[in-house]
Coordinates of C-alpha atoms in Angstrom, one line a residue:
M177 CA -22.6 35.5 39.2
I178 CA -19.1 36.6 38.4
V179 CA -17.7 33.6 40.3
G180 CA -20.0 31.2 38.4
R181 CA -18.8 32.7 35.1
R182 CA -15.2 32.3 36.0
C183 CA -15.8 28.6 36.9
F184 CA -17.6 28.2 33.6
L185 CA -14.6 29.7 31.7
L186 CA -12.2 27.5 33.6
A187 CA -14.3 24.4 32.7
V188 CA -14.2 25.4 29.0
F189 CA -10.4 25.9 29.1
L190 CA -9.9 22.5 30.7
L191 CA -12.2 20.9 28.0
L192 CA -10.1 22.5 25.3
A193 CA -6.9 21.2 26.9
V194 CA -8.3 17.7 27.1
V195 CA -9.6 17.8 23.5
A196 CA -6.2 19.0 22.3
F197 CA -4.4 16.2 24.2
S198 CA -6.8 13.6 22.9
Q199 CA -6.5 14.9 19.3
K200 CA -2.7 14.5 19.5
S201 CA -3.0 11.0 20.8
K202 CA -5.6 10.1 18.2
S203 CA -3.4 11.6 15.5
Q204 CA -0.5 9.6 16.7
L205 CA -2.5 6.4 16.8
Q206 CA -3.8 6.9 13.3
R207 CA -0.3 7.5 12.0
E208 CA 0.9 4.3 13.6
K209 CA -2.1 2.5 12.2
Q210 CA -1.3 3.7 8.7
E211 CA 2.3 2.6 9.1
N212 CA 1.2 -0.8 10.3
L213 CA -1.3 -1.1 7.3
A214 CA 1.7 -0.5 5.0
K215 CA 3.7 -3.3 6.7
I216 CA 0.6 -5.6 6.5
K217 CA 0.4 -4.9 2.7
E218 CA 4.1 -5.8 2.3
T219 CA 3.7 -9.0 4.4
E220 CA 0.6 -10.0 2.4
K221 CA 2.7 -9.8 -0.8
I222 CA 5.5 -11.9 0.8
L223 CA 2.8 -14.4 2.1
T224 CA 1.3 -14.6 -1.4
E225 CA 4.6 -15.4 -2.9
T226 CA 5.2 -18.3 -0.5
T227 CA 1.9 -19.9 -1.5
V228 CA 2.4 -19.7 -5.3
E229 CA 4.1 -23.1 -5.4
K230 CA 1.2 -24.7 -3.5
K231 CA 3.7 -26.3 -1.1
N232 CA 3.6 -26.1 2.6
S233 CA 6.8 -24.4 3.9
I234 CA 8.4 -22.9 7.0
G235 CA 8.6 -19.6 5.1
E236 CA 4.8 -19.5 4.7
L237 CA 4.5 -20.2 8.5
S238 CA 6.9 -17.4 9.3
A239 CA 5.0 -15.0 7.0
L240 CA 1.7 -16.1 8.7
N241 CA 3.2 -15.6 12.2
K242 CA 4.3 -12.0 11.2
R243 CA 0.9 -11.3 9.6
I244 CA -0.9 -12.4 12.8
E245 CA 1.4 -10.3 14.9
Q246 CA 0.7 -7.2 12.7
Q247 CA -3.0 -7.9 12.8
E248 CA -2.9 -8.0 16.6
V249 CA -1.1 -4.6 16.6
L250 CA -3.8 -3.2 14.3
M251 CA -6.5 -4.5 16.6
T252 CA -4.8 -2.9 19.6
S253 CA -4.5 0.4 17.7
I254 CA -8.2 0.4 16.8
Q255 CA -9.2 -0.5 20.4
S256 CA -7.0 2.4 21.7
E257 CA -8.8 4.8 19.3
V258 CA -12.2 3.5 20.6
E259 CA -11.1 4.1 24.2
L260 CA -10.0 7.6 23.3
L261 CA -13.3 8.3 21.7
E262 CA -15.2 6.9 24.7
F263 CA -13.1 9.2 27.0
D264 CA -13.9 12.2 24.8
I265 CA -17.6 11.3 24.7
S266 CA -17.6 11.0 28.5
E267 CA -15.9 14.3 28.9
N268 CA -18.3 16.0 26.4
N269 CA -21.3 14.6 28.3
E270 CA -20.0 16.0 31.6
I271 CA -19.4 19.4 29.9
I272 CA -22.9 19.3 28.4
V273 CA -24.4 18.7 31.8
A274 CA -22.4 21.5 33.3
L275 CA -23.4 23.9 30.4
E276 CA -27.1 23.0 30.8
K277 CA -26.8 23.8 34.5
D278 CA -25.1 27.1 33.6
V279 CA -27.9 28.0 31.1
D280 CA -30.6 27.2 33.7
K281 CA -28.7 29.3 36.3
L282 CA -28.3 32.3 33.9
K283 CA -32.0 32.1 32.9
E284 CA -33.0 32.2 36.6
E285 CA -30.8 35.2 37.3
Y286 CA -32.1 36.9 34.1
A287 CA -35.7 36.2 35.1
A288 CA -35.1 37.6 38.6
M289 CA -33.6 40.8 37.1
V290 CA -36.5 41.3 34.7
F291 CA -39.0 40.7 37.6
A292 CA -37.1 43.2 39.8
A293 CA -37.2 45.8 37.0
Q294 CA -40.9 45.3 36.3
K295 CA -41.6 45.6 40.0
A296 CA -39.6 48.8 40.3
S297 CA -41.3 50.4 37.3
G298 CA -44.7 49.5 38.8
K299 CA -44.1 51.2 42.1
V300 CA -42.7 54.5 40.9
D301 CA -42.2 56.2 37.6
R302 CA -38.6 56.3 36.4
L303 CA -38.6 60.1 36.2
T304 CA -40.1 60.4 39.7
F305 CA -37.4 58.1 41.0
L306 CA -34.7 60.2 39.4
F307 CA -36.0 63.6 40.3
S308 CA -36.9 62.7 43.9
A309 CA -33.1 62.7 44.5
Q310 CA -32.1 65.2 47.2
S311 CA -29.0 66.3 45.4
F312 CA -27.5 66.5 42.0
D313 CA -24.9 63.8 42.9
Q314 CA -27.6 61.5 44.1
L315 CA -29.5 62.1 40.8
M316 CA -26.3 61.1 38.8
M317 CA -25.8 58.1 40.9
R318 CA -29.4 56.9 40.4
L319 CA -29.1 57.5 36.6
K320 CA -25.8 55.5 36.5
H321 CA -27.3 52.7 38.6
M322 CA -30.2 52.4 36.1
E323 CA -27.8 52.4 33.1
Q324 CA -25.7 49.7 34.8
Y325 CA -28.8 47.6 35.6
G326 CA -30.0 47.8 32.0
K327 CA -26.5 46.9 30.8
A328 CA -26.3 43.9 33.2
R329 CA -29.6 42.5 31.9
Q330 CA -28.3 42.9 28.3
E331 CA -25.0 41.1 29.2
Q332 CA -27.0 38.4 30.9
A333 CA -29.0 37.8 27.8
E334 CA -25.9 37.7 25.7
A335 CA -24.2 35.3 28.1
I336 CA -27.3 32.9 27.8
A337 CA -27.0 33.0 24.0
K338 CA -23.3 32.3 24.1
V339 CA -23.6 29.4 26.5
Q340 CA -26.4 28.0 24.4
Q341 CA -24.2 28.2 21.3
I342 CA -21.4 26.4 23.0
L343 CA -23.8 23.8 24.3
S344 CA -25.1 23.2 20.7
E345 CA -21.5 22.9 19.4
Q346 CA -20.7 20.3 22.1
I347 CA -23.8 18.3 21.2
R348 CA -22.8 18.4 17.6
L349 CA -19.2 17.2 18.4
I350 CA -20.5 14.4 20.6
Q351 CA -22.7 13.1 17.7
I352 CA -19.6 13.2 15.4
K353 CA -17.6 11.2 17.9
K354 CA -20.3 8.7 18.4
S355 CA -20.4 8.2 14.6
E356 CA -16.6 7.7 14.6
K357 CA -16.9 5.2 17.4
E358 CA -19.5 3.2 15.5
T359 CA -17.3 3.2 12.4
L360 CA -14.3 2.0 14.5
L361 CA -16.3 -0.7 16.2
A362 CA -17.4 -2.0 12.8
E363 CA -13.8 -1.9 11.7
E364 CA -12.7 -3.7 14.8
E365 CA -15.3 -6.5 14.2
K366 CA -14.1 -6.9 10.6
E367 CA -10.4 -7.0 11.6
S368 CA -11.3 -9.5 14.5
K369 CA -12.8 -11.8 11.9
Q370 CA -9.6 -11.4 9.8
L371 CA -7.4 -12.3 12.8
T372 CA -9.5 -15.4 13.5
G373 CA -9.2 -16.4 9.9
L374 CA -5.4 -16.0 10.0
K375 CA -5.1 -18.1 13.2
T376 CA -7.2 -20.8 11.7
K377 CA -5.0 -20.8 8.6
K378 CA -1.9 -21.1 10.8
K379 CA -3.3 -24.1 12.7
T380 CA -4.1 -25.8 9.4
L381 CA -0.6 -25.1 8.1
V382 CA 1.1 -26.3 11.3
R383 CA -0.9 -29.6 11.2
S384 CA 0.1 -30.0 7.5
L385 CA 3.8 -29.3 8.3
E386 CA 3.8 -31.7 11.2
K387 CA 2.8 -34.5 8.8
E388 CA 5.8 -33.7 6.7
E389 CA 8.4 -34.2 9.5
K390 CA 10.7 -36.3 7.3
R391 CA 10.9 -33.6 4.6
L392 CA 11.4 -30.9 7.2
K393 CA 14.2 -32.8 8.9
R394 CA 15.9 -33.4 5.5
D395 CA 15.6 -29.7 4.6
L396 CA 17.0 -28.8 8.1
V397 CA 20.1 -31.1 7.5
E398 CA 20.7 -29.5 4.1
T399 CA 20.3 -26.0 5.6
K400 CA 22.8 -26.8 8.4
K401 CA 25.3 -28.1 5.8
A402 CA 25.0 -24.8 3.8
I403 CA 25.3 -22.7 7.0
A404 CA 28.4 -24.7 8.1
E405 CA 30.0 -24.0 4.8
L406 CA 29.2 -20.3 5.2
D407 CA 30.5 -20.3 8.8
N408 CA 33.8 -21.9 7.7
L409 CA 34.2 -19.3 4.9
I410 CA 33.5 -16.5 7.4
A411 CA 35.9 -17.9 9.9
R412 CA 38.7 -18.3 7.4
I413 CA 38.3 -14.8 6.1
I414 CA 38.2 -13.2 9.6
K415 CA 41.2 -15.3 10.6
D416 CA 43.2 -14.1 7.5
E417 CA 42.2 -10.5 8.2
M418 CA 43.2 -10.7 11.9
E419 CA 46.5 -12.3 11.0
R420 CA 47.1 -9.6 8.3
A421 CA 46.2 -6.9 10.8
A422 CA 48.5 -8.3 13.4
A423 CA 51.4 -8.6 10.9
E424 CA 50.6 -5.0 9.8
A425 CA 50.7 -3.7 13.4
K426 CA 54.0 -5.5 14.0
R427 CA 55.4 -4.0 10.8
L428 CA 54.3 -0.5 11.7
R429 CA 55.9 -0.8 15.2
E430 CA 59.2 -1.7 13.4
L431 CA 58.7 1.2 11.0
K432 CA 58.1 3.7 13.9
A433 CA 61.3 2.5 15.5
K434 CA 63.3 3.7 12.5
A435 CA 64.1 7.4 12.3
N436 CA 64.0 7.7 8.5
K437 CA 60.5 6.8 7.4
K438 CA 59.9 6.8 3.7
A439 CA 56.7 8.2 2.1
E440 CA 55.4 4.8 1.3
E441 CA 55.9 3.7 4.9
V442 CA 54.0 6.8 6.1
K443 CA 51.1 5.9 3.8
E444 CA 51.0 2.3 5.3
E445 CA 50.8 3.8 8.7
E446 CA 48.0 6.1 7.6
D447 CA 46.1 3.1 6.2
A448 CA 46.3 1.3 9.5
D449 CA 45.1 4.4 11.3
A450 CA 42.2 4.6 8.8
S451 CA 41.3 1.0 9.7
I452 CA 41.2 1.8 13.4
A453 CA 39.1 4.9 12.7
L454 CA 36.7 2.8 10.5
S455 CA 36.2 0.3 13.4
A456 CA 35.5 3.2 15.8
S457 CA 33.1 4.8 13.4
F458 CA 31.2 1.5 12.9
E459 CA 30.8 1.1 16.7
E460 CA 29.6 4.7 17.1
N461 CA 26.7 4.0 14.6
K462 CA 25.2 1.2 16.7
M463 CA 21.4 1.3 16.5
K464 CA 21.6 3.8 13.6
F465 CA 22.4 1.4 10.7
P466 CA 19.7 1.0 8.0
W467 CA 18.2 -2.4 7.3
P468 CA 19.9 -4.1 4.4
A469 CA 16.5 -5.1 2.9
S470 CA 12.9 -4.6 3.6
G471 CA 10.7 -7.3 5.1
F472 CA 10.5 -8.9 8.5
V473 CA 12.7 -11.0 10.8
S474 CA 11.7 -14.6 10.2
Q475 CA 14.5 -16.0 12.4
R476 CA 16.1 -14.2 15.2
F477 CA 19.6 -14.3 16.6
G478 CA 20.8 -17.0 18.9
R479 CA 19.4 -20.4 20.0
Q480 CA 15.7 -21.1 19.5
M481 CA 13.3 -23.9 19.0
H482 CA 12.3 -25.1 15.6
P483 CA 8.9 -23.6 14.7
V484 CA 7.5 -27.1 13.8
L485 CA 9.8 -29.9 14.8
K486 CA 9.4 -30.6 18.5
G487 CA 12.5 -30.9 20.7
I488 CA 14.9 -29.5 18.0
E489 CA 16.9 -26.4 18.6
I490 CA 18.5 -24.3 15.9
Q491 CA 21.4 -21.8 16.3
N492 CA 21.5 -18.6 14.2
D493 CA 24.6 -16.3 14.3
G494 CA 22.7 -13.6 12.6
I495 CA 19.1 -12.9 11.6
N496 CA 17.0 -14.0 8.6
I497 CA 15.0 -11.3 6.9
Q498 CA 12.1 -12.7 4.8
T499 CA 11.3 -10.3 2.0
K500 CA 9.7 -9.9 -1.5
Q501 CA 11.1 -11.8 -4.5
G502 CA 13.8 -9.8 -6.3
E503 CA 14.3 -7.4 -3.3
S504 CA 17.5 -5.3 -3.5
V505 CA 20.1 -5.8 -0.8
K506 CA 22.3 -2.8 0.2
T507 CA 25.3 -2.3 2.4
I508 CA 24.7 -0.8 5.9
F509 CA 28.1 0.8 6.1
G510 CA 31.2 1.6 4.0
G511 CA 34.1 -0.9 3.8
E512 CA 35.9 -3.3 1.6
V513 CA 34.4 -6.4 0.0
K514 CA 36.5 -9.3 1.4
R515 CA 34.9 -12.1 -0.5
V516 CA 32.1 -13.0 -2.9
A517 CA 31.3 -16.7 -2.8
L518 CA 28.6 -19.1 -3.9
I519 CA 27.3 -21.2 -1.1
G520 CA 25.3 -24.3 -2.2
G521 CA 21.7 -24.3 -0.8
I522 CA 21.8 -20.6 0.2
G523 CA 23.0 -18.5 -2.8
T524 CA 25.8 -16.0 -3.1
A525 CA 27.4 -14.5 0.0
V526 CA 29.1 -11.2 0.2
I527 CA 31.4 -10.5 3.2
I528 CA 32.4 -6.8 3.8
G529 CA 35.1 -5.7 6.2
H530 CA 34.8 -2.5 8.3
G531 CA 38.1 -2.6 10.3
E532 CA 37.6 -5.2 13.0
F533 CA 33.9 -5.5 12.1
F534 CA 32.4 -7.6 9.3
T535 CA 29.0 -7.8 7.8
V536 CA 27.7 -10.8 5.9
Y537 CA 24.9 -10.8 3.3
A538 CA 24.0 -14.3 2.2
G539 CA 21.3 -15.6 -0.1
L540 CA 21.9 -13.3 -3.1
K541 CA 21.8 -13.5 -6.8
E542 CA 22.8 -11.0 -9.6
V543 CA 25.7 -9.8 -7.3
T544 CA 27.1 -6.4 -8.6
V545 CA 30.3 -6.2 -6.5
K546 CA 33.6 -8.0 -6.5
T547 CA 36.3 -9.0 -4.0
G548 CA 38.6 -6.0 -3.1
Q549 CA 36.0 -3.4 -4.1
K550 CA 35.5 -0.4 -1.8
V551 CA 31.9 0.3 -1.1
I552 CA 30.0 3.1 0.6
P553 CA 26.8 2.9 2.7
N554 CA 23.7 2.0 0.7
T555 CA 25.7 0.4 -2.1
E556 CA 23.5 -2.3 -3.9
L557 CA 25.1 -5.7 -3.6
G558 CA 22.5 -7.8 -5.5
K559 CA 19.0 -9.3 -5.2
V560 CA 17.6 -11.8 -2.8
V561 CA 17.4 -15.3 -4.3
A562 CA 14.1 -17.2 -4.1
T563 CA 13.9 -20.9 -3.2
S564 CA 11.9 -23.5 -5.0
E565 CA 9.2 -22.8 -2.5
G566 CA 9.0 -19.2 -3.4
I567 CA 10.7 -18.0 -0.2
S568 CA 13.1 -15.0 -0.5
E569 CA 15.2 -14.7 2.7
L570 CA 18.4 -12.8 3.4
R571 CA 20.8 -14.1 6.0
F572 CA 22.4 -11.1 7.6
Q573 CA 25.2 -11.3 10.1
I574 CA 27.5 -8.8 12.0
F575 CA 30.9 -9.9 13.6
K576 CA 33.4 -8.1 15.7
N577 CA 36.5 -10.1 14.8
T578 CA 35.2 -13.7 15.5
T579 CA 32.4 -12.8 17.8
P580 CA 28.9 -12.9 16.2
L581 CA 26.6 -10.0 17.3
D582 CA 22.9 -9.7 17.3
P583 CA 22.1 -7.5 14.2
Q584 CA 18.8 -6.2 15.7
K585 CA 20.8 -4.5 18.4
W586 CA 22.8 -2.6 15.7
L587 CA 20.1 -1.8 13.2
K588 CA 17.6 1.0 13.5
N589 CA 14.5 0.0 15.5

């Protein structure tokens, strides 16, 4: 009986451990689901803004693609919750079966004890049994045995009651979990219909855009011209900065060769050292930089196929972040504004130097900084400009000297 009780207690401890683990996983899944729902709400707002003009656009397609991706993540999260609940229900069922066996076993043992007690009391009177002892020690031993036997029966009855209580609680918990599962399955069915609707909407939009090939090609040519203008501006600024840095380095080497440095010369050397330190600090913050604006990546870094036009590749030296209209754009790191320039077809571009690194924020309006201004991290630069199609998209780039870098490898995940 003692061994059986130990096994029972071990089973209960294991159950509690499994439940605790499942609860943690469930809590994590629910938190991730809430975060995804917040992102879905933001993307829905962006998607709504792209359809205000009642004109099919690549921006609407990008928002739809992101919305579908988020819906699929939500579906996966719900399915994972259902699987966890199914696991919990299965575990609870096993525990209930084990508890029912324990109750039956305890009842059998208790019945046997009661039967033995009744049989003993029928054969000989308790007092006769006690006083028939041949010595005082034997009398005390018989008395103690009878007390222990009575106590054992009481403990057995209490054990039955406790196990039955635990059993009732397990049955209650399993009913709750089954109810939660039914709710989640209903939610899964609803979100599945939503996903099907989004995919249907995407197919319709793609078919409509494919019929507007001429307009899309014309838009693509205009965009390429604007990007080329921006690229040339960036190249000139970086070239000027590199030439200035090289000249400064040469000048400092000459200054160091002189024995009598003036205070001004020392300051120039300190400025150069600060520039080197700024570059090092920028590099150390890789994968830690905040995003310059909220939203989602509508066009990634590098070469990629056009989302609609077949056989046409596009090159992006940064990323495009599609966001809400009027969204604020902020610096990701401290530095100096090297240029503020209006680029036709894109909007205003702000180029900031961080030593040998540069960040570019293009597609702005209401810019609040000027060339030569020192900025700190999280400084507001302006708002994202909206196109005639209602698309608000920030073009964000990072350069190390003349080499473009993938911003998603530098920004926080």
